[in-house]
Structures are given as C-alpha cells and as structure tokens.
Amino acid sequence: DGGITQSPKYLFRKEGQNVTLSCEQNLNHDAMYWYRQDPGQGLRLIYYSQIVNDFQKGDIAEGYSVSREKKESFPLTVTSAQKNPTAFYLCASSTRWGTATNEKLFFGSGTQLSVL
Amino acid sequence: GNSVTQMEGPVTLSEEAFLTINCTYTATGYPSLFWYVQYPGEGLQLLLKATKADDKGSNKGFEATYRKETTSFHLEKGSVQVSDSAVYFCALSLTGGGNKLTFGTGTQLKVEL
C-alpha cells in the first residue's frame, strides 16, 4: 500500500541532544513538508521541499534542520537549539509543487516528541 | 498576512444532530479552501475542498461552501455519527504558494450516543 511512514511514533529527547525524525513516502511525490502541532494550535510549517536536493524554511524553522537526498525521504532533525521541542510532528507530501493550489496533502501518522 | 479562524471546541453533540463548524479566513490573494480531519493518534486526512467562490465541497455527508463575500467556509453535516468524533481543521492555500497550507487551530468534535 502506498503512503507516508513516520518513525518512531514516540521519541524522547534529553537536554542538549539532537534527535532525528524519519519520514518516508512511496507515493512518488515530489513535494514533502514538516509541520509541528501543539495543543490548541493549528499546524505550523517547519520546512518544505519541492524537489530532491532542495528545501526551504517554513514559518518556524529555527532550531530544526532537514535534508532531501532522496525523493522518498525527508528526515527532520530537532537540534539542541530548539528550546521547546515537545510537540506532535507531522510529515506530509503532495504530488508536485506548482502554481496550482488544490493539490491534496497526504499526511503521516505523526511522531510525538517529548523532552526528558 | 494570511490566517484562518475557527470556532473553539470542543463541540459536543448527540448522534444524529446537525453539525456546523464555523471557519473564516483572511488572505492576500485568492485562496483554495480545505477541511482536513484528524482522528485520534493519526495524521490529517483531506475531507473536502473548494477552489473558487460558490464552489461546494462535499464528502461523507459533510459539506462546505466557499463564500467570498463573507470570507467563510463553514463545515456542515446533517446527521452526525459517533464515528465522526475527531478534530477538524480548516485551511487555505494561495496561488503561487505551492501547496503550503495555513491552518486554523482545529475544532474538536465529540459525538455521544
């Protein structure tokens, strides 16, 4: 079955530690996204990638880093510079990036990150 | 800037009741509008969308009409079921912005027997 797989489902970070969240898709989608979800707030865009080897900062990129070395993979690293990392992280993908605005986003099931 | 405002939840209804979740937006351009649904412990799924004024999106008994004059995209369902219990997000995307979505804060719906 095609879809987006996020792992792990739960992740714990110690102070000063970097952690990496995995996101893999087998939908052959060009564009991928990372969103952060906090209780009582909407989703906020962290980073997005329109195509392999390219990515752009979203609205809240500070303290995060990404890579897009393969079409199917878009890992997110939460660095020690992110002082409030506890949140639910959602990865998404879409067929393509372009001027059309009605492309459907497909979401993974999320990773809950907590600080020890 | 661009923003989406949704009614605060939780909204608690009895099964077979009528549902309305209000959504209004502010956008610098001419957006497409979406409703996404998130079931407990899962990611979001597209519920319905509308890309121009007066379009009506519909799916699984849910409907929403793109009202440019009132900048609204309210979600409605005539008869809710317990299985509709979830968090509903209104969102917009703009021409030239790729598929970057601006989300509302979400509205939790609880449907009881």
PDB file of C-alpha atoms in Angstrom:
ATOM      1  CA  ASP A   1       0.000   0.000   0.000  1.00  0.00           C
ATOM      2  CA  GLY A   2       1.236   3.491  -0.807  1.00  0.00           C
ATOM      3  CA  GLY A   3       1.591   6.026   1.945  1.00  0.00           C
ATOM      4  CA  ILE A   4       3.773   8.003   4.294  1.00  0.00           C
ATOM      5  CA  THR A   5       5.566   6.317   7.159  1.00  0.00           C
ATOM      6  CA  GLN A   6       6.821   8.271  10.143  1.00  0.00           C
ATOM      7  CA  SER A   7       9.015   6.770  12.815  1.00  0.00           C
ATOM      8  CA  PRO A   8       9.271   6.442  15.685  1.00  0.00           C
ATOM      9  CA  LYS A   9       5.760   7.023  16.969  1.00  0.00           C
ATOM     10  CA  TYR A  10       7.127   8.311  20.295  1.00  0.00           C
ATOM     11  CA  LEU A  11      10.536   9.886  20.876  1.00  0.00           C
ATOM     12  CA  PHE A  12      12.201  11.318  23.931  1.00  0.00           C
ATOM     13  CA  ARG A  13      14.979  13.888  23.908  1.00  0.00           C
ATOM     14  CA  LYS A  14      17.444  14.709  26.618  1.00  0.00           C
ATOM     15  CA  GLU A  15      18.731  18.217  27.202  1.00  0.00           C
ATOM     16  CA  GLY A  16      21.378  19.209  24.670  1.00  0.00           C
ATOM     17  CA  GLN A  17      20.654  16.257  22.419  1.00  0.00           C
ATOM     18  CA  ASN A  18      19.832  16.279  18.714  1.00  0.00           C
ATOM     19  CA  VAL A  19      17.162  13.840  17.544  1.00  0.00           C
ATOM     20  CA  THR A  20      16.066  12.864  14.056  1.00  0.00           C
ATOM     21  CA  LEU A  21      12.533  12.061  12.984  1.00  0.00           C
ATOM     22  CA  SER A  22      12.116   9.829   9.971  1.00  0.00           C
ATOM     23  CA  CYS A  23       9.652  10.356   7.125  1.00  0.00           C
ATOM     24  CA  GLU A  24       9.451   8.022   4.134  1.00  0.00           C
ATOM     25  CA  GLN A  25       6.916   8.035   1.296  1.00  0.00           C
ATOM     26  CA  ASN A  26       6.339   5.567  -1.526  1.00  0.00           C
ATOM     27  CA  LEU A  27       3.808   7.710  -3.375  1.00  0.00           C
ATOM     28  CA  ASN A  28       6.392   9.053  -5.833  1.00  0.00           C
ATOM     29  CA  HIS A  29       5.541  12.572  -4.680  1.00  0.00           C
ATOM     30  CA  ASP A  30       7.873  15.457  -5.478  1.00  0.00           C
ATOM     31  CA  ALA A  31       6.994  17.733  -2.574  1.00  0.00           C
ATOM     32  CA  MET A  32       7.348  16.990   1.137  1.00  0.00           C
ATOM     33  CA  TYR A  33       6.614  19.005   4.258  1.00  0.00           C
ATOM     34  CA  TRP A  34       7.137  19.032   8.013  1.00  0.00           C
ATOM     35  CA  TYR A  35       4.512  20.515  10.327  1.00  0.00           C
ATOM     36  CA  ARG A  36       4.504  20.973  14.073  1.00  0.00           C
ATOM     37  CA  GLN A  37       1.264  20.601  16.037  1.00  0.00           C
ATOM     38  CA  ASP A  38       0.858  21.988  19.550  1.00  0.00           C
ATOM     39  CA  PRO A  39      -2.262  21.539  21.712  1.00  0.00           C
ATOM     40  CA  GLY A  40      -4.873  24.175  20.946  1.00  0.00           C
ATOM     41  CA  GLN A  41      -2.909  25.484  17.988  1.00  0.00           C
ATOM     42  CA  GLY A  42      -3.063  24.850  14.308  1.00  0.00           C
ATOM     43  CA  LEU A  43      -0.302  23.166  12.368  1.00  0.00           C
ATOM     44  CA  ARG A  44       2.729  25.315  11.678  1.00  0.00           C
ATOM     45  CA  LEU A  45       5.085  24.726   8.775  1.00  0.00           C
ATOM     46  CA  ILE A  46       8.705  23.996   9.713  1.00  0.00           C
ATOM     47  CA  TYR A  47      10.362  23.126   6.389  1.00  0.00           C
ATOM     48  CA  TYR A  48       9.270  22.072   2.948  1.00  0.00           C
ATOM     49  CA  SER A  49      10.950  20.558  -0.087  1.00  0.00           C
ATOM     50  CA  GLN A  50       9.726  20.988  -3.629  1.00  0.00           C
ATOM     51  CA  ILE A  51      12.164  18.544  -5.176  1.00  0.00           C
ATOM     52  CA  VAL A  52      15.162  16.381  -4.347  1.00  0.00           C
ATOM     53  CA  ASN A  53      18.211  18.279  -3.064  1.00  0.00           C
ATOM     54  CA  ASP A  54      16.170  21.397  -2.415  1.00  0.00           C
ATOM     55  CA  PHE A  55      14.361  22.610   0.689  1.00  0.00           C
ATOM     56  CA  GLN A  56      13.053  25.884   2.096  1.00  0.00           C
ATOM     57  CA  LYS A  57      12.357  27.264   5.548  1.00  0.00           C
ATOM     58  CA  GLY A  58       8.781  27.484   6.667  1.00  0.00           C
ATOM     59  CA  ASP A  59       7.344  29.710   9.360  1.00  0.00           C
ATOM     60  CA  ILE A  60       9.152  28.202  12.373  1.00  0.00           C
ATOM     61  CA  ALA A  61      12.439  26.748  11.066  1.00  0.00           C
ATOM     62  CA  GLU A  62      14.691  27.910  13.906  1.00  0.00           C
ATOM     63  CA  GLY A  63      16.174  25.003  15.826  1.00  0.00           C
ATOM     64  CA  TYR A  64      15.388  22.476  13.087  1.00  0.00           C
ATOM     65  CA  SER A  65      17.247  21.095  10.071  1.00  0.00           C
ATOM     66  CA  VAL A  66      16.293  18.829   7.173  1.00  0.00           C
ATOM     67  CA  SER A  67      17.791  17.051   4.182  1.00  0.00           C
ATOM     68  CA  ARG A  68      16.318  15.756   0.948  1.00  0.00           C
ATOM     69  CA  GLU A  69      18.898  13.440  -0.588  1.00  0.00           C
ATOM     70  CA  LYS A  70      16.310  11.013  -1.922  1.00  0.00           C
ATOM     71  CA  LYS A  71      12.856  11.615  -3.333  1.00  0.00           C
ATOM     72  CA  GLU A  72      11.202   9.281  -0.865  1.00  0.00           C
ATOM     73  CA  SER A  73      12.890  10.526   2.307  1.00  0.00           C
ATOM     74  CA  PHE A  74      12.721  13.834   4.212  1.00  0.00           C
ATOM     75  CA  PRO A  75      14.176  13.460   7.738  1.00  0.00           C
ATOM     76  CA  LEU A  76      13.808  16.231  10.302  1.00  0.00           C
ATOM     77  CA  THR A  77      16.457  16.882  12.949  1.00  0.00           C
ATOM     78  CA  VAL A  78      15.416  18.693  16.097  1.00  0.00           C
ATOM     79  CA  THR A  79      18.583  20.323  17.373  1.00  0.00           C
ATOM     80  CA  SER A  80      19.542  21.393  20.872  1.00  0.00           C
ATOM     81  CA  ALA A  81      18.864  24.979  19.735  1.00  0.00           C
ATOM     82  CA  GLN A  82      15.141  24.231  19.730  1.00  0.00           C
ATOM     83  CA  LYS A  83      14.260  25.154  23.312  1.00  0.00           C
ATOM     84  CA  ASN A  84      10.663  23.971  23.275  1.00  0.00           C
ATOM     85  CA  PRO A  85      10.641  20.815  21.161  1.00  0.00           C
ATOM     86  CA  THR A  86       7.765  18.979  22.847  1.00  0.00           C
ATOM     87  CA  ALA A  87       5.080  18.670  20.172  1.00  0.00           C
ATOM     88  CA  PHE A  88       3.437  16.350  17.685  1.00  0.00           C
ATOM     89  CA  TYR A  89       5.320  16.368  14.363  1.00  0.00           C
ATOM     90  CA  LEU A  90       3.581  15.600  11.110  1.00  0.00           C
ATOM     91  CA  CYS A  91       5.183  14.869   7.766  1.00  0.00           C
ATOM     92  CA  ALA A  92       3.216  15.341   4.560  1.00  0.00           C
ATOM     93  CA  SER A  93       3.694  15.037   0.826  1.00  0.00           C
ATOM     94  CA  SER A  94       1.978  16.148  -2.347  1.00  0.00           C
ATOM     95  CA  THR A  95       2.211  15.172  -5.973  1.00  0.00           C
ATOM     96  CA  ARG A  96       4.042  18.254  -7.082  1.00  0.00           C
ATOM     97  CA  TRP A  97       4.798  21.827  -6.269  1.00  0.00           C
ATOM     98  CA  GLY A  98       3.492  24.464  -8.576  1.00  0.00           C
ATOM     99  CA  THR A  99       1.120  27.304  -9.151  1.00  0.00           C
ATOM    100  CA  ALA A 100      -1.932  25.103  -8.686  1.00  0.00           C
ATOM    101  CA  THR A 101      -3.369  25.429  -5.207  1.00  0.00           C
ATOM    102  CA  ASN A 102      -5.638  22.460  -4.974  1.00  0.00           C
ATOM    103  CA  GLU A 103      -3.141  19.652  -4.563  1.00  0.00           C
ATOM    104  CA  LYS A 104      -4.093  17.277  -1.783  1.00  0.00           C
ATOM    105  CA  LEU A 105      -1.602  16.759   1.028  1.00  0.00           C
ATOM    106  CA  PHE A 106      -1.090  13.240   2.332  1.00  0.00           C
ATOM    107  CA  PHE A 107      -0.068  13.052   5.981  1.00  0.00           C
ATOM    108  CA  GLY A 108       1.824  10.510   8.010  1.00  0.00           C
ATOM    109  CA  SER A 109       0.548   9.374  11.404  1.00  0.00           C
ATOM    110  CA  GLY A 110       2.953  11.594  13.306  1.00  0.00           C
ATOM    111  CA  THR A 111       5.723  11.445  15.901  1.00  0.00           C
ATOM    112  CA  GLN A 112       5.189  12.671  19.455  1.00  0.00           C
ATOM    113  CA  LEU A 113       8.427  14.211  20.743  1.00  0.00           C
ATOM    114  CA  SER A 114       8.872  14.828  24.444  1.00  0.00           C
ATOM    115  CA  VAL A 115      11.730  16.226  26.491  1.00  0.00           C
ATOM    116  CA  LEU A 116      13.055  14.187  29.405  1.00  0.00           C
TER     117      LEU A 116
ATOM    118  CA  GLY B   1      -0.987  38.147   6.350  1.00  0.00           C
ATOM    119  CA  ASN B   2      -2.984  35.015   5.757  1.00  0.00           C
ATOM    120  CA  SER B   3      -4.945  33.437   8.569  1.00  0.00           C
ATOM    121  CA  VAL B   4      -7.770  31.032   9.323  1.00  0.00           C
ATOM    122  CA  THR B   5     -10.104  31.385  12.289  1.00  0.00           C
ATOM    123  CA  GLN B   6     -12.210  28.505  13.544  1.00  0.00           C
ATOM    124  CA  MET B   7     -14.746  28.257  16.308  1.00  0.00           C
ATOM    125  CA  GLU B   8     -13.298  26.928  19.533  1.00  0.00           C
ATOM    126  CA  GLY B   9     -14.160  23.496  20.747  1.00  0.00           C
ATOM    127  CA  PRO B  10     -14.865  21.053  21.971  1.00  0.00           C
ATOM    128  CA  VAL B  11     -18.216  20.770  20.282  1.00  0.00           C
ATOM    129  CA  THR B  12     -20.314  18.040  21.873  1.00  0.00           C
ATOM    130  CA  LEU B  13     -23.360  16.701  20.024  1.00  0.00           C
ATOM    131  CA  SER B  14     -25.741  13.811  20.290  1.00  0.00           C
ATOM    132  CA  GLU B  15     -25.797  11.298  17.474  1.00  0.00           C
ATOM    133  CA  GLU B  16     -27.969  12.393  14.524  1.00  0.00           C
ATOM    134  CA  ALA B  17     -27.677  16.076  15.486  1.00  0.00           C
ATOM    135  CA  PHE B  18     -26.872  18.780  12.929  1.00  0.00           C
ATOM    136  CA  LEU B  19     -23.274  19.994  12.840  1.00  0.00           C
ATOM    137  CA  THR B  20     -21.858  23.377  11.939  1.00  0.00           C
ATOM    138  CA  ILE B  21     -18.225  24.304  12.468  1.00  0.00           C
ATOM    139  CA  ASN B  22     -17.510  27.898  11.530  1.00  0.00           C
ATOM    140  CA  CYS B  23     -14.423  28.915   9.563  1.00  0.00           C
ATOM    141  CA  THR B  24     -13.465  32.351   8.294  1.00  0.00           C
ATOM    142  CA  TYR B  25     -10.305  33.392   6.546  1.00  0.00           C
ATOM    143  CA  THR B  26      -8.109  36.344   5.689  1.00  0.00           C
ATOM    144  CA  ALA B  27      -5.961  36.087   2.586  1.00  0.00           C
ATOM    145  CA  THR B  28      -3.899  38.458   0.469  1.00  0.00           C
ATOM    146  CA  GLY B  29      -4.788  36.591  -2.681  1.00  0.00           C
ATOM    147  CA  TYR B  30      -7.490  34.264  -3.926  1.00  0.00           C
ATOM    148  CA  PRO B  31      -7.204  31.068  -1.918  1.00  0.00           C
ATOM    149  CA  SER B  32      -8.291  27.492  -2.219  1.00  0.00           C
ATOM    150  CA  LEU B  33     -10.031  26.255   0.920  1.00  0.00           C
ATOM    151  CA  PHE B  34      -9.873  22.882   2.623  1.00  0.00           C
ATOM    152  CA  TRP B  35     -11.230  20.901   5.531  1.00  0.00           C
ATOM    153  CA  TYR B  36      -8.964  18.240   6.984  1.00  0.00           C
ATOM    154  CA  VAL B  37      -9.931  15.742   9.684  1.00  0.00           C
ATOM    155  CA  GLN B  38      -7.666  14.163  12.309  1.00  0.00           C
ATOM    156  CA  TYR B  39      -8.778  11.032  14.128  1.00  0.00           C
ATOM    157  CA  PRO B  40      -7.150  10.247  17.499  1.00  0.00           C
ATOM    158  CA  GLY B  41      -3.462   9.365  17.209  1.00  0.00           C
ATOM    159  CA  GLU B  42      -3.396   9.797  13.450  1.00  0.00           C
ATOM    160  CA  GLY B  43      -2.296  12.271  10.826  1.00  0.00           C
ATOM    161  CA  LEU B  44      -4.659  14.519   8.912  1.00  0.00           C
ATOM    162  CA  GLN B  45      -6.837  13.425   6.016  1.00  0.00           C
ATOM    163  CA  LEU B  46      -8.395  15.661   3.419  1.00  0.00           C
ATOM    164  CA  LEU B  47     -12.153  15.771   3.953  1.00  0.00           C
ATOM    165  CA  LEU B  48     -13.184  18.208   1.231  1.00  0.00           C
ATOM    166  CA  LYS B  49     -12.015  21.252  -0.703  1.00  0.00           C
ATOM    167  CA  ALA B  50     -13.210  24.158  -2.836  1.00  0.00           C
ATOM    168  CA  THR B  51     -11.099  26.185  -5.213  1.00  0.00           C
ATOM    169  CA  LYS B  52     -13.296  29.128  -6.220  1.00  0.00           C
ATOM    170  CA  ALA B  53     -16.178  31.231  -4.974  1.00  0.00           C
ATOM    171  CA  ASP B  54     -19.543  29.480  -4.641  1.00  0.00           C
ATOM    172  CA  ASP B  55     -17.955  26.042  -5.052  1.00  0.00           C
ATOM    173  CA  LYS B  56     -19.341  23.432  -2.694  1.00  0.00           C
ATOM    174  CA  GLY B  57     -17.042  20.701  -1.450  1.00  0.00           C
ATOM    175  CA  SER B  58     -18.670  17.528  -0.172  1.00  0.00           C
ATOM    176  CA  ASN B  59     -17.602  14.137   1.153  1.00  0.00           C
ATOM    177  CA  LYS B  60     -19.019  11.529   3.550  1.00  0.00           C
ATOM    178  CA  GLY B  61     -22.111  13.662   4.212  1.00  0.00           C
ATOM    179  CA  PHE B  62     -20.062  16.757   5.058  1.00  0.00           C
ATOM    180  CA  GLU B  63     -20.420  19.932   3.016  1.00  0.00           C
ATOM    181  CA  ALA B  64     -18.825  23.361   2.895  1.00  0.00           C
ATOM    182  CA  THR B  65     -19.469  26.269   0.519  1.00  0.00           C
ATOM    183  CA  TYR B  66     -16.808  28.815  -0.450  1.00  0.00           C
ATOM    184  CA  ARG B  67     -18.352  32.212   0.356  1.00  0.00           C
ATOM    185  CA  LYS B  68     -16.154  35.001  -0.929  1.00  0.00           C
ATOM    186  CA  GLU B  69     -18.478  37.777   0.230  1.00  0.00           C
ATOM    187  CA  THR B  70     -18.275  36.626   3.842  1.00  0.00           C
ATOM    188  CA  THR B  71     -14.781  35.047   3.568  1.00  0.00           C
ATOM    189  CA  SER B  72     -16.173  31.870   5.090  1.00  0.00           C
ATOM    190  CA  PHE B  73     -16.068  28.119   4.563  1.00  0.00           C
ATOM    191  CA  HIS B  74     -18.303  26.635   7.253  1.00  0.00           C
ATOM    192  CA  LEU B  75     -18.443  22.858   7.613  1.00  0.00           C
ATOM    193  CA  GLU B  76     -21.868  21.227   7.934  1.00  0.00           C
ATOM    194  CA  LYS B  77     -23.324  17.755   8.300  1.00  0.00           C
ATOM    195  CA  GLY B  78     -26.976  16.956   8.619  1.00  0.00           C
ATOM    196  CA  SER B  79     -26.703  13.964  10.954  1.00  0.00           C
ATOM    197  CA  VAL B  80     -23.500  13.195  12.818  1.00  0.00           C
ATOM    198  CA  GLN B  81     -22.380   9.774  13.998  1.00  0.00           C
ATOM    199  CA  VAL B  82     -20.157   8.681  16.861  1.00  0.00           C
ATOM    200  CA  SER B  83     -17.522   7.793  14.256  1.00  0.00           C
ATOM    201  CA  ASP B  84     -17.329  11.467  13.237  1.00  0.00           C
ATOM    202  CA  SER B  85     -15.648  12.295  16.550  1.00  0.00           C
ATOM    203  CA  ALA B  86     -12.331  13.881  15.581  1.00  0.00           C
ATOM    204  CA  VAL B  87     -10.547  17.210  15.258  1.00  0.00           C
ATOM    205  CA  TYR B  88     -11.462  19.237  12.180  1.00  0.00           C
ATOM    206  CA  PHE B  89      -9.052  21.748  10.637  1.00  0.00           C
ATOM    207  CA  CYS B  90      -9.914  24.476   8.169  1.00  0.00           C
ATOM    208  CA  ALA B  91      -7.036  25.533   5.906  1.00  0.00           C
ATOM    209  CA  LEU B  92      -6.185  27.671   2.901  1.00  0.00           C
ATOM    210  CA  SER B  93      -3.526  27.777   0.224  1.00  0.00           C
ATOM    211  CA  LEU B  94      -2.695  30.599  -2.169  1.00  0.00           C
ATOM    212  CA  THR B  95      -1.916  30.789  -5.856  1.00  0.00           C
ATOM    213  CA  GLY B  96       1.829  30.788  -6.331  1.00  0.00           C
ATOM    214  CA  GLY B  97       2.398  29.478  -2.823  1.00  0.00           C
ATOM    215  CA  GLY B  98       2.764  25.914  -3.937  1.00  0.00           C
ATOM    216  CA  ASN B  99       0.820  23.688  -1.612  1.00  0.00           C
ATOM    217  CA  LYS B 100       1.778  25.425   1.615  1.00  0.00           C
ATOM    218  CA  LEU B 101      -1.254  25.341   3.844  1.00  0.00           C
ATOM    219  CA  THR B 102      -2.245  27.843   6.513  1.00  0.00           C
ATOM    220  CA  PHE B 103      -4.281  26.008   9.154  1.00  0.00           C
ATOM    221  CA  GLY B 104      -6.813  27.090  11.713  1.00  0.00           C
ATOM    222  CA  THR B 105      -6.426  25.940  15.309  1.00  0.00           C
ATOM    223  CA  GLY B 106      -8.744  22.970  14.875  1.00  0.00           C
ATOM    224  CA  THR B 107     -12.137  22.200  16.392  1.00  0.00           C
ATOM    225  CA  GLN B 108     -12.659  19.028  18.379  1.00  0.00           C
ATOM    226  CA  LEU B 109     -15.984  17.296  17.791  1.00  0.00           C
ATOM    227  CA  LYS B 110     -17.344  14.763  20.262  1.00  0.00           C
ATOM    228  CA  VAL B 111     -20.445  12.832  19.290  1.00  0.00           C
ATOM    229  CA  GLU B 112     -22.267  10.907  22.016  1.00  0.00           C
ATOM    230  CA  LEU B 113     -24.957   8.255  21.845  1.00  0.00           C
TER     231      LEU B 113
END
